[in-house]
PDB file of C-alpha atoms in Angstrom:
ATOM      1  CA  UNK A   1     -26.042  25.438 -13.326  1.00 80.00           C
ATOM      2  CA  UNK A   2     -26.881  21.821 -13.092  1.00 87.00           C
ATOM      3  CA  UNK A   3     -28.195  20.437 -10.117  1.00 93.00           C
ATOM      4  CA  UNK A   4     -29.924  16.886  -8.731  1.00 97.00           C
ATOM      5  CA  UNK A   5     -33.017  16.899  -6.160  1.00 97.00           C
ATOM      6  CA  UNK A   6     -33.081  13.684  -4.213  1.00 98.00           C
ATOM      7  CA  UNK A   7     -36.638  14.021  -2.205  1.00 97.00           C
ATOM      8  CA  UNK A   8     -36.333  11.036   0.389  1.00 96.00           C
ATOM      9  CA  UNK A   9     -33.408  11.000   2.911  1.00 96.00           C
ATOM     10  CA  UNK A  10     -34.517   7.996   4.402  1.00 96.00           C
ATOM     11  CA  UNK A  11     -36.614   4.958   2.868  1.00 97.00           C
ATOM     12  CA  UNK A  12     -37.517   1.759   4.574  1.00 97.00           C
ATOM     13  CA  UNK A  13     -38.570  -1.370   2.604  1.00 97.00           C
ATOM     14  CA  UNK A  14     -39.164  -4.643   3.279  1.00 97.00           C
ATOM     15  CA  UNK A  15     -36.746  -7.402   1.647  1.00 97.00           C
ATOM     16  CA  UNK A  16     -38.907  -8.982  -1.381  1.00 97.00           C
ATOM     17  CA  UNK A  17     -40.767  -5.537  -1.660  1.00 98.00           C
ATOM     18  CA  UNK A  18     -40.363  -3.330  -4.971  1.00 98.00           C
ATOM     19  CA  UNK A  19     -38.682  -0.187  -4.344  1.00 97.00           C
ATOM     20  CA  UNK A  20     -38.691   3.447  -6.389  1.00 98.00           C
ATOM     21  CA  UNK A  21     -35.955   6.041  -5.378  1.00 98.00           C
ATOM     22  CA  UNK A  22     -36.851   9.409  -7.014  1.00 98.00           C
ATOM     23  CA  UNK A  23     -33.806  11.716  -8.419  1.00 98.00           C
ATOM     24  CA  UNK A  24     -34.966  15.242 -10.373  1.00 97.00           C
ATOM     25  CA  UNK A  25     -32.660  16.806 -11.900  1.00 96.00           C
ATOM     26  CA  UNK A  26     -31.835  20.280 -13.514  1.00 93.00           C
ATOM     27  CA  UNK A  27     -29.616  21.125 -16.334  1.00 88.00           C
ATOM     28  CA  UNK A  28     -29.881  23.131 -19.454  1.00 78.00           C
ATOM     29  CA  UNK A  29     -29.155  20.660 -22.648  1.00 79.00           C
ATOM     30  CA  UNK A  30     -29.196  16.432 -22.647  1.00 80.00           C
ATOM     31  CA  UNK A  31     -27.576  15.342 -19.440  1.00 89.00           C
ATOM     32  CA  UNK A  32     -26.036  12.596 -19.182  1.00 91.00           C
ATOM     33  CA  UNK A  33     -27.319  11.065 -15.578  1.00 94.00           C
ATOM     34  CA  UNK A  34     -26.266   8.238 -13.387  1.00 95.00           C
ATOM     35  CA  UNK A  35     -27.360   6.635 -10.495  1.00 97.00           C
ATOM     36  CA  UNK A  36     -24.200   5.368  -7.556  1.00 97.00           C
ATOM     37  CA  UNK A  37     -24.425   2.941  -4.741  1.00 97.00           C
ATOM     38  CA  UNK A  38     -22.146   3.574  -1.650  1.00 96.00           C
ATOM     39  CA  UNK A  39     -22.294   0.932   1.198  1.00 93.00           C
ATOM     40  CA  UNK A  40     -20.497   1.932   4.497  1.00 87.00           C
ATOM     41  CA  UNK A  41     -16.826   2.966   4.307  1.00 80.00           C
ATOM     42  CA  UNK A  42     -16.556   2.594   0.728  1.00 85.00           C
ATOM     43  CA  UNK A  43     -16.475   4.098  -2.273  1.00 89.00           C
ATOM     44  CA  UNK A  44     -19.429   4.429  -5.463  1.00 94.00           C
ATOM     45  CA  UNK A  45     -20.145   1.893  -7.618  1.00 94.00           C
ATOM     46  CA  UNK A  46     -22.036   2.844 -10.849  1.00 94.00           C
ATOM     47  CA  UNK A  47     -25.231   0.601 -10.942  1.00 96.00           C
ATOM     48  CA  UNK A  48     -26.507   2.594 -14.633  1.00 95.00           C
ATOM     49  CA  UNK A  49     -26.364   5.437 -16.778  1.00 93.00           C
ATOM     50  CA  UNK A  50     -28.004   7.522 -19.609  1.00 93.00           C
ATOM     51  CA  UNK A  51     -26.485   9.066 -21.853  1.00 87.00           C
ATOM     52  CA  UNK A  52     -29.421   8.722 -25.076  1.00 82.00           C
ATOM     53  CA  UNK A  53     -31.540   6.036 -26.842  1.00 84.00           C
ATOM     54  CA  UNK A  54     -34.104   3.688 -25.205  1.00 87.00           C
ATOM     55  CA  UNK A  55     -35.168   5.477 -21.674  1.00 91.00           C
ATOM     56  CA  UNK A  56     -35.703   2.623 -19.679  1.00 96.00           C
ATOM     57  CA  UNK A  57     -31.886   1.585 -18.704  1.00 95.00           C
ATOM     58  CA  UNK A  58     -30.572  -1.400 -17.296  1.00 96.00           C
ATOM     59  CA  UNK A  59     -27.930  -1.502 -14.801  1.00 96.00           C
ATOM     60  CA  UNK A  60     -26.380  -4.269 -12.500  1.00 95.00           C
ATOM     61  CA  UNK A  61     -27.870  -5.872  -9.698  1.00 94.00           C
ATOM     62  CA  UNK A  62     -30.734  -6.200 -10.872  1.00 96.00           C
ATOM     63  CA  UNK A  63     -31.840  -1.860 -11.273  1.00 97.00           C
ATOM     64  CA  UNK A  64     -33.388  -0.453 -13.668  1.00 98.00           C
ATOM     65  CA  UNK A  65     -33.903   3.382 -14.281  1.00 98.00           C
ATOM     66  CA  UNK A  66     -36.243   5.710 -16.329  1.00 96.00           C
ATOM     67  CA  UNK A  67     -35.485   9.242 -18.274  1.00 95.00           C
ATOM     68  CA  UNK A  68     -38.204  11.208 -18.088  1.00 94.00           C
ATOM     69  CA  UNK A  69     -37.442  14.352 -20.132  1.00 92.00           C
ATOM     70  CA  UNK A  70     -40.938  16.079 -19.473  1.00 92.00           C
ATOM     71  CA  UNK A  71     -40.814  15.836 -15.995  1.00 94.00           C
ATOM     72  CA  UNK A  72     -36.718  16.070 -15.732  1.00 94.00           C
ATOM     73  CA  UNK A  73     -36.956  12.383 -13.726  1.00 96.00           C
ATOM     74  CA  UNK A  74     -34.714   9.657 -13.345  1.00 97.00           C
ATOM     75  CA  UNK A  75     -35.962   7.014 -11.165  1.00 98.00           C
ATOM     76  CA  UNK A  76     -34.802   4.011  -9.774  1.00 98.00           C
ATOM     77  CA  UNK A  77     -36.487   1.041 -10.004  1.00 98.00           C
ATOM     78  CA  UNK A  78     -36.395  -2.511  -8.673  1.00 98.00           C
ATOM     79  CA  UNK A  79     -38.469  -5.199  -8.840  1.00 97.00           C
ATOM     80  CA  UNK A  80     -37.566  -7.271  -5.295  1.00 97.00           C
ATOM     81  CA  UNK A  81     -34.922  -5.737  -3.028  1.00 97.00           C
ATOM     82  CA  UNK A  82     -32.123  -7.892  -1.222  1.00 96.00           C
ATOM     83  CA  UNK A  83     -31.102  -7.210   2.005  1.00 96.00           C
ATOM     84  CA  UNK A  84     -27.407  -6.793   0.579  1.00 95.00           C
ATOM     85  CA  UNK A  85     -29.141  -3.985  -1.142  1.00 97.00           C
ATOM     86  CA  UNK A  86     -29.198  -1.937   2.047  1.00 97.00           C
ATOM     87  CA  UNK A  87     -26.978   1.134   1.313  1.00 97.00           C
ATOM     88  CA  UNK A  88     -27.004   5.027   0.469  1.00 97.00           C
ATOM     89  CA  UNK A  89     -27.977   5.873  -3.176  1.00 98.00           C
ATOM     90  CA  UNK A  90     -26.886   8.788  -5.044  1.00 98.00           C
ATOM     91  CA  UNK A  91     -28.801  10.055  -8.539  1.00 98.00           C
ATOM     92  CA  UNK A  92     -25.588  12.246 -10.437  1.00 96.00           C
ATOM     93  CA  UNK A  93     -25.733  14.149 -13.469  1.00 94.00           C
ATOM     94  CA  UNK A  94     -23.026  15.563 -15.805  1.00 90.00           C
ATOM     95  CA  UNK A  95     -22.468  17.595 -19.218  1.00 84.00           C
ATOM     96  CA  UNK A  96     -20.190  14.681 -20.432  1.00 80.00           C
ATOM     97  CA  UNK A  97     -19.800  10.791 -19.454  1.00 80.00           C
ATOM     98  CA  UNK A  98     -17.182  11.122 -16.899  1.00 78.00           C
ATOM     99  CA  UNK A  99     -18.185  14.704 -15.622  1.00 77.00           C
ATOM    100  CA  UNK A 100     -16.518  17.342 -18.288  1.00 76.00           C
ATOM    101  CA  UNK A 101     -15.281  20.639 -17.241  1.00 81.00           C
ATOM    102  CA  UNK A 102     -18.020  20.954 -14.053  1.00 85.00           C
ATOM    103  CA  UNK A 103     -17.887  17.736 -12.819  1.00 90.00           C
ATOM    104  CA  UNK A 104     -20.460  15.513 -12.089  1.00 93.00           C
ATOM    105  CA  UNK A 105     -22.848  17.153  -9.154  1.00 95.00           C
ATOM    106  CA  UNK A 106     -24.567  14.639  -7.110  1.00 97.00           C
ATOM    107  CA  UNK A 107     -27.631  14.384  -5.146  1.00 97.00           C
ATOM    108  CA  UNK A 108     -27.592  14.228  -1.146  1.00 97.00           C
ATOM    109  CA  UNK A 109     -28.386  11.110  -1.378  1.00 97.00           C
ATOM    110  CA  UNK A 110     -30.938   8.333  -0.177  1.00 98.00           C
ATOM    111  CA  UNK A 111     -30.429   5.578   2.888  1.00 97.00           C
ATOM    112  CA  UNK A 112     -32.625   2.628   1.841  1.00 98.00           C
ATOM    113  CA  UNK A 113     -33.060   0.433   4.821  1.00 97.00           C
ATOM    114  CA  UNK A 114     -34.391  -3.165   4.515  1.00 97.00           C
ATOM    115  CA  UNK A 115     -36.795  -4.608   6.545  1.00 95.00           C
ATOM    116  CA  UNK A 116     -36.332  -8.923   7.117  1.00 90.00           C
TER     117      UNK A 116
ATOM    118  CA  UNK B   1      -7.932  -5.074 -14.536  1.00 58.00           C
ATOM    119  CA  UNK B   2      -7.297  -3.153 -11.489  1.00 69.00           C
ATOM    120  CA  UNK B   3      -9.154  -0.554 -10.209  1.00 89.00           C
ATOM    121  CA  UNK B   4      -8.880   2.890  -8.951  1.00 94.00           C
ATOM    122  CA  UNK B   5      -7.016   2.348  -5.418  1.00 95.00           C
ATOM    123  CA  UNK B   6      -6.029   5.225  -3.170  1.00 97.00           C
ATOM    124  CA  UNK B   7      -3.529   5.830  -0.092  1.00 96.00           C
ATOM    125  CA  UNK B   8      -4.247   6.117   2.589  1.00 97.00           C
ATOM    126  CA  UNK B   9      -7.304   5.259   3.750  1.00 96.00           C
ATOM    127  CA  UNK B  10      -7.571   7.464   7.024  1.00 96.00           C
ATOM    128  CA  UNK B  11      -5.444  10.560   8.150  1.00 96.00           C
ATOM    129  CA  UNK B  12      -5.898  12.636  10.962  1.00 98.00           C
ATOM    130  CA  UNK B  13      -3.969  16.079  10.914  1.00 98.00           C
ATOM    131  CA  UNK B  14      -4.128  19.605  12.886  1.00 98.00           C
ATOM    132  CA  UNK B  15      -5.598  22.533  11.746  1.00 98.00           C
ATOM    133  CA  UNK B  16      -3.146  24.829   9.098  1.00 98.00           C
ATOM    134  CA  UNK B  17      -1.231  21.692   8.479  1.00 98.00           C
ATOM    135  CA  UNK B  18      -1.031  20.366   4.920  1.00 98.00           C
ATOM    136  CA  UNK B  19      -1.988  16.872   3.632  1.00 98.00           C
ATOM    137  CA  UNK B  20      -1.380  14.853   0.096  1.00 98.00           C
ATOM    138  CA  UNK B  21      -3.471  11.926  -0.937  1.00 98.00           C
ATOM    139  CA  UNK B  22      -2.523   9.907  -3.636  1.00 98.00           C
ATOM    140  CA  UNK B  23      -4.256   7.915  -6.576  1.00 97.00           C
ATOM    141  CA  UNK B  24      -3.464   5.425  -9.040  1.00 95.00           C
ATOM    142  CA  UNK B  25      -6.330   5.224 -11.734  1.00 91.00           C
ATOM    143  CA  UNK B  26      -7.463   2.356 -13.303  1.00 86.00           C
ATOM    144  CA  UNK B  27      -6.012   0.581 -16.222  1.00 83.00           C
ATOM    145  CA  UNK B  28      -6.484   2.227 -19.298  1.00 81.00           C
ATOM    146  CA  UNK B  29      -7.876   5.355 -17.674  1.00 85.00           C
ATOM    147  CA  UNK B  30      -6.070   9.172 -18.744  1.00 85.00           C
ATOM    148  CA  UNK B  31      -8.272  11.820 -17.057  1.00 88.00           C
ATOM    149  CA  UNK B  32      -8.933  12.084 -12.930  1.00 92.00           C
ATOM    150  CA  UNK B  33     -10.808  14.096 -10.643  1.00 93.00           C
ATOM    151  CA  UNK B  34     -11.613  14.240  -7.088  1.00 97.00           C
ATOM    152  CA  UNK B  35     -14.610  14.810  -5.200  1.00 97.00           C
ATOM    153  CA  UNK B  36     -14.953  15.647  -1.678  1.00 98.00           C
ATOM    154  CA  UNK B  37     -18.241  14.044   0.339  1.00 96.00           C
ATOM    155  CA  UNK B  38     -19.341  15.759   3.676  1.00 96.00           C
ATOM    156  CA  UNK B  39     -20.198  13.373   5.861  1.00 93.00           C
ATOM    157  CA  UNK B  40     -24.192  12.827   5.592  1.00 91.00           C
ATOM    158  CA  UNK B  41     -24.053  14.729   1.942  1.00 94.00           C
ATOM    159  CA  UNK B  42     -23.261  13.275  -2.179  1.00 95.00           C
ATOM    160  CA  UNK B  43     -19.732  14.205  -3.537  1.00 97.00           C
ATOM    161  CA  UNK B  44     -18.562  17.638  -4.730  1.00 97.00           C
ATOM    162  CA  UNK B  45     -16.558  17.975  -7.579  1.00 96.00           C
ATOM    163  CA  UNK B  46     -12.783  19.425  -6.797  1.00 97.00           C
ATOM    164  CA  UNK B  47     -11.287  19.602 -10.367  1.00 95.00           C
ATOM    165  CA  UNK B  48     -10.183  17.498 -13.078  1.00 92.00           C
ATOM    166  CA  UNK B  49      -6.790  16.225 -15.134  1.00 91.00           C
ATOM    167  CA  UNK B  50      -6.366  15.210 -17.976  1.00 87.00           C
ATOM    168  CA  UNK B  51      -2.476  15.493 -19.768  1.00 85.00           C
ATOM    169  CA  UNK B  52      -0.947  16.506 -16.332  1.00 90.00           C
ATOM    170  CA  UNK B  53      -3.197  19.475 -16.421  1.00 91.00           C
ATOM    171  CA  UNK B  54      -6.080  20.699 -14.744  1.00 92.00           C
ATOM    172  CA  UNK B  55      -9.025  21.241 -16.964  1.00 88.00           C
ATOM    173  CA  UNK B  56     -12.015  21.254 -15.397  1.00 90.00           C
ATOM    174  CA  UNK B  57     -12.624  22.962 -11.310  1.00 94.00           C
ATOM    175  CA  UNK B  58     -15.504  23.285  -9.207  1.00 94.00           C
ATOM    176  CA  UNK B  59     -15.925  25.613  -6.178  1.00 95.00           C
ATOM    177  CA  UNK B  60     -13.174  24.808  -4.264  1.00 97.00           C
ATOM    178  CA  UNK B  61     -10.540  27.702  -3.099  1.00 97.00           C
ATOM    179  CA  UNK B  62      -6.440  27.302  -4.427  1.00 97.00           C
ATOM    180  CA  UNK B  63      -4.960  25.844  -1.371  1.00 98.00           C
ATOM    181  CA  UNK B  64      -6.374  22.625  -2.975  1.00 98.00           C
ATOM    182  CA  UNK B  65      -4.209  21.795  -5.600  1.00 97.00           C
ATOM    183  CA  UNK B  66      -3.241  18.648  -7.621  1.00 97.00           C
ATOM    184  CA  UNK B  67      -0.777  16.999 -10.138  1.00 96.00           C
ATOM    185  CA  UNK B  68      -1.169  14.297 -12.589  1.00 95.00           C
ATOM    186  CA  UNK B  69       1.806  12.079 -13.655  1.00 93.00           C
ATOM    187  CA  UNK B  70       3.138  10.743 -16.906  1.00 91.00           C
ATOM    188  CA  UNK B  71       1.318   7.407 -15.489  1.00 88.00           C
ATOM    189  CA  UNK B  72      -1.756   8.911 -14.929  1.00 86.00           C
ATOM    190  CA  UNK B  73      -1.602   8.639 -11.067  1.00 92.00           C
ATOM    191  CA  UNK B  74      -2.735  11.778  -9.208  1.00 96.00           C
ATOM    192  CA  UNK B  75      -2.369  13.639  -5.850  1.00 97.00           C
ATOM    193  CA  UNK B  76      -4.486  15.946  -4.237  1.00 98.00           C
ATOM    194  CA  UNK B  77      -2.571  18.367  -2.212  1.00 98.00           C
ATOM    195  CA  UNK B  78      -4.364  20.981   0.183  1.00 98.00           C
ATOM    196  CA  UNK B  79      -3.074  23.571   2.287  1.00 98.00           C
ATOM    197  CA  UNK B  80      -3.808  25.419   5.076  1.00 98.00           C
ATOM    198  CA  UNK B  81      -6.438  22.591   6.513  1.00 98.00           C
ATOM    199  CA  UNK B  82      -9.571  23.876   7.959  1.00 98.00           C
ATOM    200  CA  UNK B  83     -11.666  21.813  10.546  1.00 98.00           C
ATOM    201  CA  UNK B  84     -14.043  21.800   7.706  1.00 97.00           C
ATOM    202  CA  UNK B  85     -11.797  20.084   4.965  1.00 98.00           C
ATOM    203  CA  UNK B  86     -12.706  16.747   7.154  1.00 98.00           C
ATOM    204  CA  UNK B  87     -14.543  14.564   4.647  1.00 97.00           C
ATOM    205  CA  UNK B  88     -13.733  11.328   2.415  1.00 96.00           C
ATOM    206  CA  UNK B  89     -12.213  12.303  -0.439  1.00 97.00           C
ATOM    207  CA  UNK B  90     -12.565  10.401  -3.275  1.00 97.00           C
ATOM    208  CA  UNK B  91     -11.137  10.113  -6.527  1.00 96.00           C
ATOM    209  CA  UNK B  92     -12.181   8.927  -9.669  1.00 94.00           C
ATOM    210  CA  UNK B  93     -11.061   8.097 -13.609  1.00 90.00           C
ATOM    211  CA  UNK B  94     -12.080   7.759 -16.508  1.00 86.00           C
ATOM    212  CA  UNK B  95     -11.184   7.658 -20.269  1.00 81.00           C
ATOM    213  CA  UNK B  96     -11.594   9.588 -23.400  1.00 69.00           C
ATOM    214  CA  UNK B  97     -10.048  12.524 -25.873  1.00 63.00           C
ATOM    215  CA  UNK B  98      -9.782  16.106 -24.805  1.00 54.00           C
ATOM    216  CA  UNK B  99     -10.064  15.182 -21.330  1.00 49.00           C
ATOM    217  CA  UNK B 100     -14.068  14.881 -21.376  1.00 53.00           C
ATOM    218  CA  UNK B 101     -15.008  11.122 -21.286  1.00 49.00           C
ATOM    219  CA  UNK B 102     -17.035  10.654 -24.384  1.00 54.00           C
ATOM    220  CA  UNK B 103     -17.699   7.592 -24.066  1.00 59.00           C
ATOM    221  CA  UNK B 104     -16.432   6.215 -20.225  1.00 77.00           C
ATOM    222  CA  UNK B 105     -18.236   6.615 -16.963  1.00 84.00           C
ATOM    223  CA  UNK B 106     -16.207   7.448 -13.762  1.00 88.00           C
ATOM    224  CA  UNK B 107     -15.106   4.352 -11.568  1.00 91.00           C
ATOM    225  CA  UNK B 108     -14.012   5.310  -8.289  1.00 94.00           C
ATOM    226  CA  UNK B 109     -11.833   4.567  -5.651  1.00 95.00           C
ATOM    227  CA  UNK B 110     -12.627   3.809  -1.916  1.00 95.00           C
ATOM    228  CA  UNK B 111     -11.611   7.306  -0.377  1.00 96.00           C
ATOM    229  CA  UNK B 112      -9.119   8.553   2.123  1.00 97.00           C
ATOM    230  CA  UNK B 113     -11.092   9.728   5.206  1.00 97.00           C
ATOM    231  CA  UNK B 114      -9.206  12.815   6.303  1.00 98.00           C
ATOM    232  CA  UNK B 115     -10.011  14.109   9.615  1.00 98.00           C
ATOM    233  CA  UNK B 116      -8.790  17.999  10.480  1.00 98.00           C
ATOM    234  CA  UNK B 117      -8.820  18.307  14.177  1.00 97.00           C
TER     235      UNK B 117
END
């Protein structure tokens, strides 16, 4: 069964600082994995995604994310956060691109606070 | 191109009462699925359409059901509502053959924020 380990509930950072969210994951062949932003009352938005190739993925706004296959990792990166970056981030991982037969199954998520 | 909107966005209903929430996927899209998110937890997988029929399920009991139409719109129907069916439930599409997305992510919709009372 597949399943995705966020570690931090909560993370505070202030606005210009980098920021790492950390997202393990366990599944049984090549996942495909994805990282989803949700701000207050809305739905996800797909910031990036994996599927093979080059490890080090870009996404929008400015993330970036890393497949680590020895360590089963897929980290979030970004260089200077935004306040407007202030939101709940979930790390997902699937058998197929938009889920397949089981779905996608998410993390629990991380709240990222930002600091002024 | 218009995204994946979905109706409505709140509901409240009583306990054993049943509730439908409706979908409309995004241009282009063929296959849906839902997810229900707890509040305070990431979204679980309900099941999946793709050709008006259900091909992929997670752990979720029969009295939720849905349909997809020849348009690719989709309801979610559940029965029998326990106080623990409140959640925002969101739906999702995506394209690709056989149903499995080879090549397109899932873009989702805003939710419907049912509340069981």
């Amino acid at each position: 069964a597949q399943s995705v380990t966020q570690p931090d509930i909560h993370i505070t950072v202030s606005e210009g600082a980098s920021l790492e969210l950390r997202c393990n994951y366990s599944y049984g062949a090549t996942p495909y994995l994805f990282w989803y932003v949700q701000s207050p009352g809305q739905g996800l938005q797909l910031l990036l995604k994996y599927f093979s190739g080059d490890t080090l993925v870009q996404g929008i706004k400015g993330f970036e994310a890393e497949f680590k296959r020895s360590q089963s990792s897929f980290n979030l990166r970004k260089p200077s956060v935004h306040w407007s970056d202030a939101a709940e981030y979930f790390c997902a991982v699937g058998a197929r691109p938009g889920g397949g037969a089981d779905g996608l199954t998410f993390g629990k998520g991380t709240h990222l606070i930002i600091q002024p | 191109e218009t995204g994946v909107t979905q109706s409505p966005t709140h509901l409240i209903k009583t306990r054993g009462q049943q509730v439908t929430l409706r979908c409309s996927s995004q241009s282009g899209h063929n296959t849906v699925s839902w997810y229900q998110q707890a509040l305070g937890q990431g979204p679980q997988f309900i099941f999946q359409y793709y050709r008006e029929e259900e091909n992929g399920r997670g752990n979720f009991p029969p009295r939720f059901s849905g349909l997809q139409f020849p348009n690719y719109s989709s309801e979610l129907n559940v029965n029998a509502l326990e106080l623990d069916d409140s959640a925002l439930y969101l739906c999702a599409s995506s394209s690709g053959t056989g149903g499995f997305s080879y090549n397109s992510p899932l873009h989702f919709g805003n939710g419907t924020r049912l509340t069981v009372t």
